[in-house]
GROMACS .gro file of C-alpha atoms in nm:
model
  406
    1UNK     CA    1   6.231  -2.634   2.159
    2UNK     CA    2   6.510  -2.731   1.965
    3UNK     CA    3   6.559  -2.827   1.576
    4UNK     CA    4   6.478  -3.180   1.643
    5UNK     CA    5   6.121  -3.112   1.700
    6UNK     CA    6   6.103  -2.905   1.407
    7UNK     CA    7   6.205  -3.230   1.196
    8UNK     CA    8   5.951  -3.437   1.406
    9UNK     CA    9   5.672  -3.223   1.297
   10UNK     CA   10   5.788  -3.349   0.907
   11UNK     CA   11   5.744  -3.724   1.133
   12UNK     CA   12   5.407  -3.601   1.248
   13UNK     CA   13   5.240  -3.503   0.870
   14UNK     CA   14   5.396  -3.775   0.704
   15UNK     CA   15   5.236  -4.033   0.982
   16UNK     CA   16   4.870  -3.810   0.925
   17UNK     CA   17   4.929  -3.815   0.524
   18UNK     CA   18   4.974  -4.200   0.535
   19UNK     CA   19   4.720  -4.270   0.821
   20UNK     CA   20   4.441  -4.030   0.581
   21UNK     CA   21   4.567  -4.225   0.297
   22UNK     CA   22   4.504  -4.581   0.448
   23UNK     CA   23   4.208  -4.539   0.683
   24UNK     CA   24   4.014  -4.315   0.440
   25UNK     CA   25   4.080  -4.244   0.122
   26UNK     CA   26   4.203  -4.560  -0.033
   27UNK     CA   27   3.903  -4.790   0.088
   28UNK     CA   28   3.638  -4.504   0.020
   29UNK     CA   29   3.703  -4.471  -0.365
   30UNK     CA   30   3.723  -4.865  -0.374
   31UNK     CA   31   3.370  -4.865  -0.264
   32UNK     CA   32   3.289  -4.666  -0.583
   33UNK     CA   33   3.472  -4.814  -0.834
   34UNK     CA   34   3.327  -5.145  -0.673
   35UNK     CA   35   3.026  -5.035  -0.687
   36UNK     CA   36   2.886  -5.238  -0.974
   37UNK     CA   37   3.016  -5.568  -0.864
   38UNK     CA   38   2.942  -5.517  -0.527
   39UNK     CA   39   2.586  -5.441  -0.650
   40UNK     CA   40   2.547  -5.751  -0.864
   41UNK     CA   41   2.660  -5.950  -0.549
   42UNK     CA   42   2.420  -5.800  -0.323
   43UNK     CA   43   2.158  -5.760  -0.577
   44UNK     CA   44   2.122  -5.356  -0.522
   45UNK     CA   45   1.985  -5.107  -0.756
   46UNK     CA   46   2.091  -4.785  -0.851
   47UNK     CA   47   1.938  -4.571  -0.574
   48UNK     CA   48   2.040  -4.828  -0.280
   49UNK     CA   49   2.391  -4.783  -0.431
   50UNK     CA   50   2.366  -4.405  -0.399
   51UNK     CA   51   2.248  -4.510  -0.037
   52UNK     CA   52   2.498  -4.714   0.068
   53UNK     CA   53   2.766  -4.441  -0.132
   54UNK     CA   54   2.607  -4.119   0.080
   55UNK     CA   55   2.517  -4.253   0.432
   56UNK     CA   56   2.852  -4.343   0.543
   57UNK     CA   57   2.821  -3.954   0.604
   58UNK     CA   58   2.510  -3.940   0.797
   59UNK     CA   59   2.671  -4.004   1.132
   60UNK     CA   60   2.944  -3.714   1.036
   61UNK     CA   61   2.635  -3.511   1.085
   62UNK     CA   62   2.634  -3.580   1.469
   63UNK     CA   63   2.979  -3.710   1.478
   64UNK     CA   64   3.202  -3.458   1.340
   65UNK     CA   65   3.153  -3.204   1.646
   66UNK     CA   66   3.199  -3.406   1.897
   67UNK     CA   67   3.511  -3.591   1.743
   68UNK     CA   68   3.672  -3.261   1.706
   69UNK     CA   69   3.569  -3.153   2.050
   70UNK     CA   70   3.683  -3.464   2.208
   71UNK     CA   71   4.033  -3.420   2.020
   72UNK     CA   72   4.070  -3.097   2.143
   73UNK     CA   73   3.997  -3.246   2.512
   74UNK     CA   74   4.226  -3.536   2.543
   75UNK     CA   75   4.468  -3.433   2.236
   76UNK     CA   76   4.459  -3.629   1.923
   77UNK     CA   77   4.717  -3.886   1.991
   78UNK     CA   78   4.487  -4.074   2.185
   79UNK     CA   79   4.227  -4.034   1.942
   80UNK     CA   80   4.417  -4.143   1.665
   81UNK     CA   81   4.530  -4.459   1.829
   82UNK     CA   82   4.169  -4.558   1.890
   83UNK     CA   83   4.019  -4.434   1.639
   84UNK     CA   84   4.270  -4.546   1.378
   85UNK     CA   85   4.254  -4.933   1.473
   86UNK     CA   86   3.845  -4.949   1.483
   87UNK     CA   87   3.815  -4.772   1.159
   88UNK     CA   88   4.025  -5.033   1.018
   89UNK     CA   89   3.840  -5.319   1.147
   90UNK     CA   90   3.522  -5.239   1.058
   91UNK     CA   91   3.626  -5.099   0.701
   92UNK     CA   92   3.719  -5.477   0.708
   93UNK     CA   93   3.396  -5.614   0.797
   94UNK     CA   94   3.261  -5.468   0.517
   95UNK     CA   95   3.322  -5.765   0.310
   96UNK     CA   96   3.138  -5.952   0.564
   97UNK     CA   97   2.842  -5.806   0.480
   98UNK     CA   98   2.554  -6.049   0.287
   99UNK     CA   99   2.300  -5.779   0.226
  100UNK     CA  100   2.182  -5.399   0.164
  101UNK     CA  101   2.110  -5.395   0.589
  102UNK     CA  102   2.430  -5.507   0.699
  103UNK     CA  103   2.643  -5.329   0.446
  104UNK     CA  104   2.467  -5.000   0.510
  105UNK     CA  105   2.503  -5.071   0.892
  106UNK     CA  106   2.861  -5.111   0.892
  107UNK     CA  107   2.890  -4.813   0.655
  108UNK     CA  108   2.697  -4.602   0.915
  109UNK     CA  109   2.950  -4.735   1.210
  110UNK     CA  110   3.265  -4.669   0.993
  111UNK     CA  111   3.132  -4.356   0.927
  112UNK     CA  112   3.111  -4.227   1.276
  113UNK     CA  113   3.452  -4.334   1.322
  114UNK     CA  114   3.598  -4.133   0.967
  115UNK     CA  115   3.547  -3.804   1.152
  116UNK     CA  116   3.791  -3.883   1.456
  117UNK     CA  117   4.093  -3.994   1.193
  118UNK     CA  118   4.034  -3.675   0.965
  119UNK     CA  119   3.938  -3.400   1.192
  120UNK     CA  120   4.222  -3.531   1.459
  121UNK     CA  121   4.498  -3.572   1.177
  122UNK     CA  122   4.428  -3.217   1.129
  123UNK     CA  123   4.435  -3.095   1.491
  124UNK     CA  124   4.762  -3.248   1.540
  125UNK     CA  125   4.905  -3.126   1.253
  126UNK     CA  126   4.799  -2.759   1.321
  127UNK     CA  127   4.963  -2.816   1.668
  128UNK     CA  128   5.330  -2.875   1.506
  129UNK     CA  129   5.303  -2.606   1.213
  130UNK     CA  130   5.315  -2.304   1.232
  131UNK     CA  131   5.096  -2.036   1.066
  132UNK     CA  132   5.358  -1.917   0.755
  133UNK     CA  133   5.355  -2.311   0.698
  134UNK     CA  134   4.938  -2.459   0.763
  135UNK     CA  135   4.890  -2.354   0.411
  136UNK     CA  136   5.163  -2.602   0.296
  137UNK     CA  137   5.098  -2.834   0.559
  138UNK     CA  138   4.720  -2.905   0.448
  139UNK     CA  139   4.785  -2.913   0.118
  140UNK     CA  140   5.019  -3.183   0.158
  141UNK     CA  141   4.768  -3.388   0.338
  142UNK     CA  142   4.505  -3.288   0.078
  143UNK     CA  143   4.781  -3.476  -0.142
  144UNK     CA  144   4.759  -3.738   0.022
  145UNK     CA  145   4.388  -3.804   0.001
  146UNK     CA  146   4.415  -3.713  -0.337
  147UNK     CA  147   4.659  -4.002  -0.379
  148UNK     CA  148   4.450  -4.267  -0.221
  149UNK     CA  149   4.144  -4.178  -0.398
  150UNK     CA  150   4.364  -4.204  -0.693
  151UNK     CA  151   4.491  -4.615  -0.602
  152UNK     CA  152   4.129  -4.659  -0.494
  153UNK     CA  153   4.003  -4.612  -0.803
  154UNK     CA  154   4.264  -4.703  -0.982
  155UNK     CA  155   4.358  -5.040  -0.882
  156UNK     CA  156   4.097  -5.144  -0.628
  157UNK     CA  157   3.802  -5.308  -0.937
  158UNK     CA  158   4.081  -5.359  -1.196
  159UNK     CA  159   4.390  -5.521  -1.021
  160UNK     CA  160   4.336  -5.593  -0.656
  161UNK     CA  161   3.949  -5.724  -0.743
  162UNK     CA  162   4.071  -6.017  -0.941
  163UNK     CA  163   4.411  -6.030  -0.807
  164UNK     CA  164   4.273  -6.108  -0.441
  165UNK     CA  165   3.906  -6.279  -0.539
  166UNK     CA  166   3.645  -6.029  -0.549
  167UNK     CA  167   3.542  -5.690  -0.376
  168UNK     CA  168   3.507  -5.874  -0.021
  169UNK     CA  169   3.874  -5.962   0.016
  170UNK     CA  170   3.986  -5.593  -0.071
  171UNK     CA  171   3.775  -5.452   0.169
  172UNK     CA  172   3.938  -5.718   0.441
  173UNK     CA  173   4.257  -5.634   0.319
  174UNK     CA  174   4.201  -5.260   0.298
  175UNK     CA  175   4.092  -5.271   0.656
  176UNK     CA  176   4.373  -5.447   0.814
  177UNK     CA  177   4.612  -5.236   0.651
  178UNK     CA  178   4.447  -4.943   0.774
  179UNK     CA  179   4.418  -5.089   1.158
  180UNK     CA  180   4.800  -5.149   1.133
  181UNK     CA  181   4.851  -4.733   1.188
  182UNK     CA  182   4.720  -4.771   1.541
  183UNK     CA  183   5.068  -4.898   1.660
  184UNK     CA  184   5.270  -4.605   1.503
  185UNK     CA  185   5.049  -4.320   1.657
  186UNK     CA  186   5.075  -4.527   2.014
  187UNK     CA  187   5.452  -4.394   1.986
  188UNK     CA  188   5.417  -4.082   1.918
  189UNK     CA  189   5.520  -3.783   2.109
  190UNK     CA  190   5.358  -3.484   2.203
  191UNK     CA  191   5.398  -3.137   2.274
  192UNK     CA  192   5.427  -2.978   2.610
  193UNK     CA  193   5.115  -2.955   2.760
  194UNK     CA  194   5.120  -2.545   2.779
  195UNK     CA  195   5.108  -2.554   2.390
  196UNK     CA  196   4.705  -2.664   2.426
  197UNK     CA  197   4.642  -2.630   2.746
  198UNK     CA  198   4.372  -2.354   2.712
  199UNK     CA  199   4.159  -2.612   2.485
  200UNK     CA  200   4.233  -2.894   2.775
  201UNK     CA  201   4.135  -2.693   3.054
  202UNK     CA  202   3.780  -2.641   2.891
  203UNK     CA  203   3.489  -2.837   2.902
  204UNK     CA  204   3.378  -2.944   2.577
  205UNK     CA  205   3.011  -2.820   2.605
  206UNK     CA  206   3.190  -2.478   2.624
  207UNK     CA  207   3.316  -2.534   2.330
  208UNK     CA  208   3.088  -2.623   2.113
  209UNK     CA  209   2.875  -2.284   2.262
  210UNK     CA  210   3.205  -2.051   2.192
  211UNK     CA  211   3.206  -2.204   1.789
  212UNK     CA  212   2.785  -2.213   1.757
  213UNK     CA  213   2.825  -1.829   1.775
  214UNK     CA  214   3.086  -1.797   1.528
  215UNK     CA  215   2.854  -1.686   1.163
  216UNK     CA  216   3.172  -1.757   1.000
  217UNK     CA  217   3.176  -2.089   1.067
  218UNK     CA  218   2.833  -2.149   0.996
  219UNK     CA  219   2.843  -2.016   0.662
  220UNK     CA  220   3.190  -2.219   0.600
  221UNK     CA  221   3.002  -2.503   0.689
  222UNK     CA  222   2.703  -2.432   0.467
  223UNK     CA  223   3.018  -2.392   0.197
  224UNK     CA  224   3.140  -2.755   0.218
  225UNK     CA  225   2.731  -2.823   0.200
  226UNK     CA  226   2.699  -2.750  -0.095
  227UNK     CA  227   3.103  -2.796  -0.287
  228UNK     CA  228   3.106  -3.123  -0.089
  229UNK     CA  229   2.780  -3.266  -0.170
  230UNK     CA  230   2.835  -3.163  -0.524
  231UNK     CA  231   3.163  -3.356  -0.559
  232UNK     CA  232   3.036  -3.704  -0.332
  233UNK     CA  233   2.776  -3.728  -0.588
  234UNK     CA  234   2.956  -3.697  -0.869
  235UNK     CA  235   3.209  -3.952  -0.773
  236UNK     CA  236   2.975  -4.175  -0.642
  237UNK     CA  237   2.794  -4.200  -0.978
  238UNK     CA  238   3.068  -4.135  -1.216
  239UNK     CA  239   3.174  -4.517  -1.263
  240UNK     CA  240   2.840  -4.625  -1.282
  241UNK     CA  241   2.706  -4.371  -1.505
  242UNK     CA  242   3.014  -4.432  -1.765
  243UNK     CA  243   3.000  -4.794  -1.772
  244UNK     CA  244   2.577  -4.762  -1.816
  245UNK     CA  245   2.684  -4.528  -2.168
  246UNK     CA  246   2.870  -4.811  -2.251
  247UNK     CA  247   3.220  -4.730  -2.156
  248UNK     CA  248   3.423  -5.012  -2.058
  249UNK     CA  249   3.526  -5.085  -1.667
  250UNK     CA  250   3.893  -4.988  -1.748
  251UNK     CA  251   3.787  -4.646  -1.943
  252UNK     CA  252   3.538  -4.551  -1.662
  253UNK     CA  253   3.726  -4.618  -1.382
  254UNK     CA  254   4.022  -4.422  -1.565
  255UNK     CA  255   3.843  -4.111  -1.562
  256UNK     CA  256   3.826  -4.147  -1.179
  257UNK     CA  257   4.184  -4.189  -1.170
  258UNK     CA  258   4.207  -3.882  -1.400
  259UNK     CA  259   4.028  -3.674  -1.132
  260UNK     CA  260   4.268  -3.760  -0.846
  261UNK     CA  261   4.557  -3.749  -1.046
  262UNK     CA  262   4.535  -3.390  -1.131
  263UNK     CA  263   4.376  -3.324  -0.817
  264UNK     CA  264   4.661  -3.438  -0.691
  265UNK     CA  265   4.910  -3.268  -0.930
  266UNK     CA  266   4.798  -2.887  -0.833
  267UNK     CA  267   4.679  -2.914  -0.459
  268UNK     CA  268   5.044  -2.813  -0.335
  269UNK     CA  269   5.081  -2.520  -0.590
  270UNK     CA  270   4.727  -2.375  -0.512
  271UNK     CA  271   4.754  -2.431  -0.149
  272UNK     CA  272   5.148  -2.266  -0.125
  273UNK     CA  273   4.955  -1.963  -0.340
  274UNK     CA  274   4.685  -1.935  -0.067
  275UNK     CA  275   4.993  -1.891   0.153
  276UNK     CA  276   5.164  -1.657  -0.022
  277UNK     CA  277   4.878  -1.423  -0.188
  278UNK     CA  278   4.657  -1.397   0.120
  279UNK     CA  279   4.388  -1.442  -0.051
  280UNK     CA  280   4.213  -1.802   0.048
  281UNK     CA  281   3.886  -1.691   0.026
  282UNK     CA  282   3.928  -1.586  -0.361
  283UNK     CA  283   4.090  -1.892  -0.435
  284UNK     CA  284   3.812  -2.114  -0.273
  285UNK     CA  285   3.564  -1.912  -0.481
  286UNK     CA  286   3.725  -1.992  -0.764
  287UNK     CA  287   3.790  -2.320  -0.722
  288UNK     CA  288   3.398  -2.392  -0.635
  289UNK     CA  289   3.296  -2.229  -0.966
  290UNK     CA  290   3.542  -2.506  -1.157
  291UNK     CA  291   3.365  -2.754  -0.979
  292UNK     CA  292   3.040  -2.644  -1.044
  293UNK     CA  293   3.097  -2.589  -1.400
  294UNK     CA  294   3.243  -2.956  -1.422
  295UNK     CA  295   2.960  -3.079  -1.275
  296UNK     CA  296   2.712  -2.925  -1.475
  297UNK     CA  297   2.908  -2.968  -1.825
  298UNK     CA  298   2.879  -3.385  -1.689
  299UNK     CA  299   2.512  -3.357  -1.719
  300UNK     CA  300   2.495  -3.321  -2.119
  301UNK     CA  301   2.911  -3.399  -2.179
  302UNK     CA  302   2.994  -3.642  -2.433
  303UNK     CA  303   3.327  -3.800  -2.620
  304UNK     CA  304   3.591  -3.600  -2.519
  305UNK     CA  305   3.375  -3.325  -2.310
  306UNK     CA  306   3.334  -3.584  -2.010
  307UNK     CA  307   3.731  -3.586  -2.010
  308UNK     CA  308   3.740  -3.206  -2.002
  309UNK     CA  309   3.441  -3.197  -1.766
  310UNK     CA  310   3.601  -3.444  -1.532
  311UNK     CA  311   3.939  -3.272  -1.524
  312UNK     CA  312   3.785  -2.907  -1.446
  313UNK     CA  313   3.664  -3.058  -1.185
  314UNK     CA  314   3.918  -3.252  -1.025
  315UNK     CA  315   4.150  -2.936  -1.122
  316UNK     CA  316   4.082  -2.801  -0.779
  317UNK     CA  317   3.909  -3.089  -0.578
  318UNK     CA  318   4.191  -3.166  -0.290
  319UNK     CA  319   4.348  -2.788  -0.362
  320UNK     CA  320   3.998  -2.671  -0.220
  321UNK     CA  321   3.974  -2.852   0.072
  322UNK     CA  322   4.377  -2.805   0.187
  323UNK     CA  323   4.255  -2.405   0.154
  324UNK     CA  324   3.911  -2.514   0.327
  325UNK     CA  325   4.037  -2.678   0.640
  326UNK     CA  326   4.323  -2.380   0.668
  327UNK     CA  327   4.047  -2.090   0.628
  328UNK     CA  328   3.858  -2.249   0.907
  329UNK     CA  329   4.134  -2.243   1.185
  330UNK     CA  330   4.199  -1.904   1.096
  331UNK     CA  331   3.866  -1.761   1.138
  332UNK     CA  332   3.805  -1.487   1.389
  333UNK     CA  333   3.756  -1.685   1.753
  334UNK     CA  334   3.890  -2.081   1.637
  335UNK     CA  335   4.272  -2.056   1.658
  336UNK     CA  336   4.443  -2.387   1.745
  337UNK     CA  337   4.242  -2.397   2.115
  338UNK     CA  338   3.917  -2.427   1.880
  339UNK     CA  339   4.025  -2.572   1.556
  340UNK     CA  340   3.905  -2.910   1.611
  341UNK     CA  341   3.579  -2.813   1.764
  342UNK     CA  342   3.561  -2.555   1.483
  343UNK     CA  343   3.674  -2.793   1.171
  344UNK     CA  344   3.440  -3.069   1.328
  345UNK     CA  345   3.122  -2.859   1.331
  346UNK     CA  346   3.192  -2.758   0.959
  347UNK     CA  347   3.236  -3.144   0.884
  348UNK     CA  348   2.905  -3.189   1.085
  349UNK     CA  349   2.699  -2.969   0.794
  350UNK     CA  350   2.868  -3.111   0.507
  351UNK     CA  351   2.814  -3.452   0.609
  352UNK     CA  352   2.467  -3.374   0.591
  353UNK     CA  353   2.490  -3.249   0.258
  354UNK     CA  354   2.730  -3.586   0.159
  355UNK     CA  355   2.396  -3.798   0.295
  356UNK     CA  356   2.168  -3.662   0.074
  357UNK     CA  357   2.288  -3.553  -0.211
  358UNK     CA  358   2.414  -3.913  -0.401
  359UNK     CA  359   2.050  -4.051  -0.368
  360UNK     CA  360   1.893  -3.780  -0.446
  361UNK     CA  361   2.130  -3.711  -0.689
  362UNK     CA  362   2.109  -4.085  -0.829
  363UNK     CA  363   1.707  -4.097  -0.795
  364UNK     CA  364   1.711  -3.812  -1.090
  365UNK     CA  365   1.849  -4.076  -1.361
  366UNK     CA  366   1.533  -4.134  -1.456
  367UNK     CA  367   1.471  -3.860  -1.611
  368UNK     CA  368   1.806  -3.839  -1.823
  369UNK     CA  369   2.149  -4.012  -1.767
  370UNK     CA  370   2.318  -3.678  -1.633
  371UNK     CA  371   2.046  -3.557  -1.508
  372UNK     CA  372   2.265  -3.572  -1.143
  373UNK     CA  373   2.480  -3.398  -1.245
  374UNK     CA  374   2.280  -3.121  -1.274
  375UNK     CA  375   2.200  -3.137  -0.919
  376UNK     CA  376   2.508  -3.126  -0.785
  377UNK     CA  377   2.608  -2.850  -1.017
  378UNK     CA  378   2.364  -2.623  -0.853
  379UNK     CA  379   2.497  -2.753  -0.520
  380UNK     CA  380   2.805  -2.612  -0.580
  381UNK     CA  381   2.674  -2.263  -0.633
  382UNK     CA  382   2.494  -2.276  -0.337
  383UNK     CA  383   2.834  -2.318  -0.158
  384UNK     CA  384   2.941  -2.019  -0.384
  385UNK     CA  385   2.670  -1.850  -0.234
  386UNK     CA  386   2.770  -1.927   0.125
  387UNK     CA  387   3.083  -1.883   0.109
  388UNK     CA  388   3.115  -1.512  -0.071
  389UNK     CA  389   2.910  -1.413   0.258
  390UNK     CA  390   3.227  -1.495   0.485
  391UNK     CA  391   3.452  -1.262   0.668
  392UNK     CA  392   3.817  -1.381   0.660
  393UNK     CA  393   4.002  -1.394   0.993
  394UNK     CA  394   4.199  -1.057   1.064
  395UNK     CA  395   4.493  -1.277   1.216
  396UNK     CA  396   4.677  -1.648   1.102
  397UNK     CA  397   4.639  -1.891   1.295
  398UNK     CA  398   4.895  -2.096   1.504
  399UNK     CA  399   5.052  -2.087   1.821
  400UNK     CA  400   5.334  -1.781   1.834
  401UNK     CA  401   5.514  -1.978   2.110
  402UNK     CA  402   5.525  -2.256   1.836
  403UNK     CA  403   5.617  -2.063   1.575
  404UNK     CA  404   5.865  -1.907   1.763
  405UNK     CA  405   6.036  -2.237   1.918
  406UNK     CA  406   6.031  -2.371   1.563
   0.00000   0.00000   0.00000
């Protein structure tokens, strides 16, 4: 391989940044900070909005494994072209929807198809990087999301609600926007086939078995459980929960923004550190801990504590999943011939933990405001819990025939 393929990689995770950005993250924190108007509309109360929130990641739970064993069948170009273009039109035909039935269905649908976009635009990019750069390479995409979650809830219930007529015409335009980056992945190339042959050349069902009897990967799953859960609840309920204690719609969908933003700010520092240091699995520990101790401060917080809980939280939000999704390749027995099986299975557990824990987070207000919070804090140190029980991989990850042609 020459240097021009080494550029096209930069081609490659810019096209996965924006795709992640479009498809995903930017329509997903609209939903939130939408939340109450779409709930007024529909006539929804506070635990069918937790509902409709959490069980766009009830088919992840069945999904995510088979979307990363699929990419790592037929290659992720494919599944990003497909994938890509439905996701977009049925995050459209959300604003369709007339009732809590039809909105959750769609949600359900759009979240089987979420899994394919992520898990793929992570495959691919693990293809075209190597190991000395994953690290830097996740975290960029991490970025990304972090940036869409912050115009989500920035702009999506405060500028593009009223600019465009009300939640149903951002969710049309959201969607069409995000079908539009089917035609760019159509034209992208590929690598030689010998750089993932071995995953090709394998039957899915085999696997799936070769991951199931990884422990590591079970308890890395069991990790994003509980850290994952933790933080879809809180952002889920966030808006709401501010604008019920009598914060206005600007103020409360502010400290949203104030999450992603420096979420956003410190994922490429703490992910270049997990390069450098070598030590991913001390930096994902730590990084759960902030979250769980933002969480939990939420659950009493108020004034100016709810700013510093919110911040400690988002601190490390994106940062811990661009370590996340690298630590996972690299265990013992993934590689890049296993990484989307391996990332997909992980994505399977934690989207079970993303299903329940906003309603059951939600159903809790009744006792106190923040008493949520609460839950998801101790979420998060079940994750803790998981995670200080896993055995980091002995080698990096990557393909040394990449790493060397690059």
């Amino acid at each position: 391989m020459t240097g021009q393929p080494n550029r096209y990689k930069w081609y490659i995770l810019t096209l996965s940044i924006l795709t992640n950005m479009f498809v995903v993250a930017i329509p997903a924190m609209g939903m939130s900070v939408l939340a109450k108007e779409i709930a007024q509309d529909l006539h929804l109360n506070l635990v069918q909005i937790g509902m409709v929130w959490g069980i766009g990641s009830l088919p992840a739970i069945f999904i995510s494994l088979i979307s990363g064993a699929v990419g790592d069948k037929v290659g992720p170009k494919r599944v990003l072209i497909v994938s890509s273009l439905l996701g977009g039109l049925l995050g459209a035909t959300r604003g369709l929807t007339d009732n809590f039935f039809s909105l959750s269905v769609v949600v359900i649908l759009l979240g089987a198809l979420i899994p394919f976009v992520s898990i793929n635009t992570i495959k691919i990019v693990g293809q075209w990087f190597p190991p000395h750069q994953l690290g830097l390479a996740n975290g960029l995409i991490s970025m990304g999301m972090a940036l869409g979650f912050l115009l989500g809830s920035l702009l999506s219930a405060t500028t593009f609600s009223p600019l465009l007529g009300g939640w149903r015409n951002v969710m049309i335009a959201y969607g069409v926007i995000g079908a539009l980056f089917s035609a760019p992945w159509f034209f992208v190339r590929t690598l030689p086939s010998h750089h993932h042959a071995a995953g090709q050349n394998m039957s899915m069902r085999a696997a799936v078995s070769h991951v199931l009897q990884l422990k590591n990967v079970w308890l890395l799953g069991f990790t994003l459980f509980g850290v994952g859960g933790c933080i879809q609840g809180v952002l889920g309920y966030l808006p709401t929960y501010l604008r019920d204690i009598g914060w206005e719609a600007v103020r409360a969908d502010g400290a949203l923004s104030a999450f992603h933003t420096i979420s956003m700010i410190f994922v490429l520092p703490v992910a270049i550190w997990s390069d450098k240091l070598n030590a991913r699995k001390y930096l994902l520990l730590l990084a759960a801990l902030m979250v769980a101790l933002g969480a939990g401060l939420l659950s009493f917080a108020s004034g100016v504590w709810i700013w510093a809980a919110v911040l400690m939280a988002g601190f490390v939000r994106d940062a811990f999943m661009a370590i996340y999704l690298t630590m996972v390749i690299e265990v013992d027995g993934v590689g890049p011939v296993y990484a989307g099986t391996a990332t997909g299975f992980t994505m399977a557990i934690s989207g079970l933990g993303n299903f329940v824990a906003p309603p059951l987070g939600n159903s809790l207000a009744v006792l106190w405001p923040g008493a949520p919070f609460a839950l998801w804090a101790g979420l998060a140190v079940l994750g803790m819990v998981c995670l200080s029980l896993v055995k980091e991989g002995s080698a990096k990850v990557g393909s040394l025939v990449l790493e060397n042609a690059l």
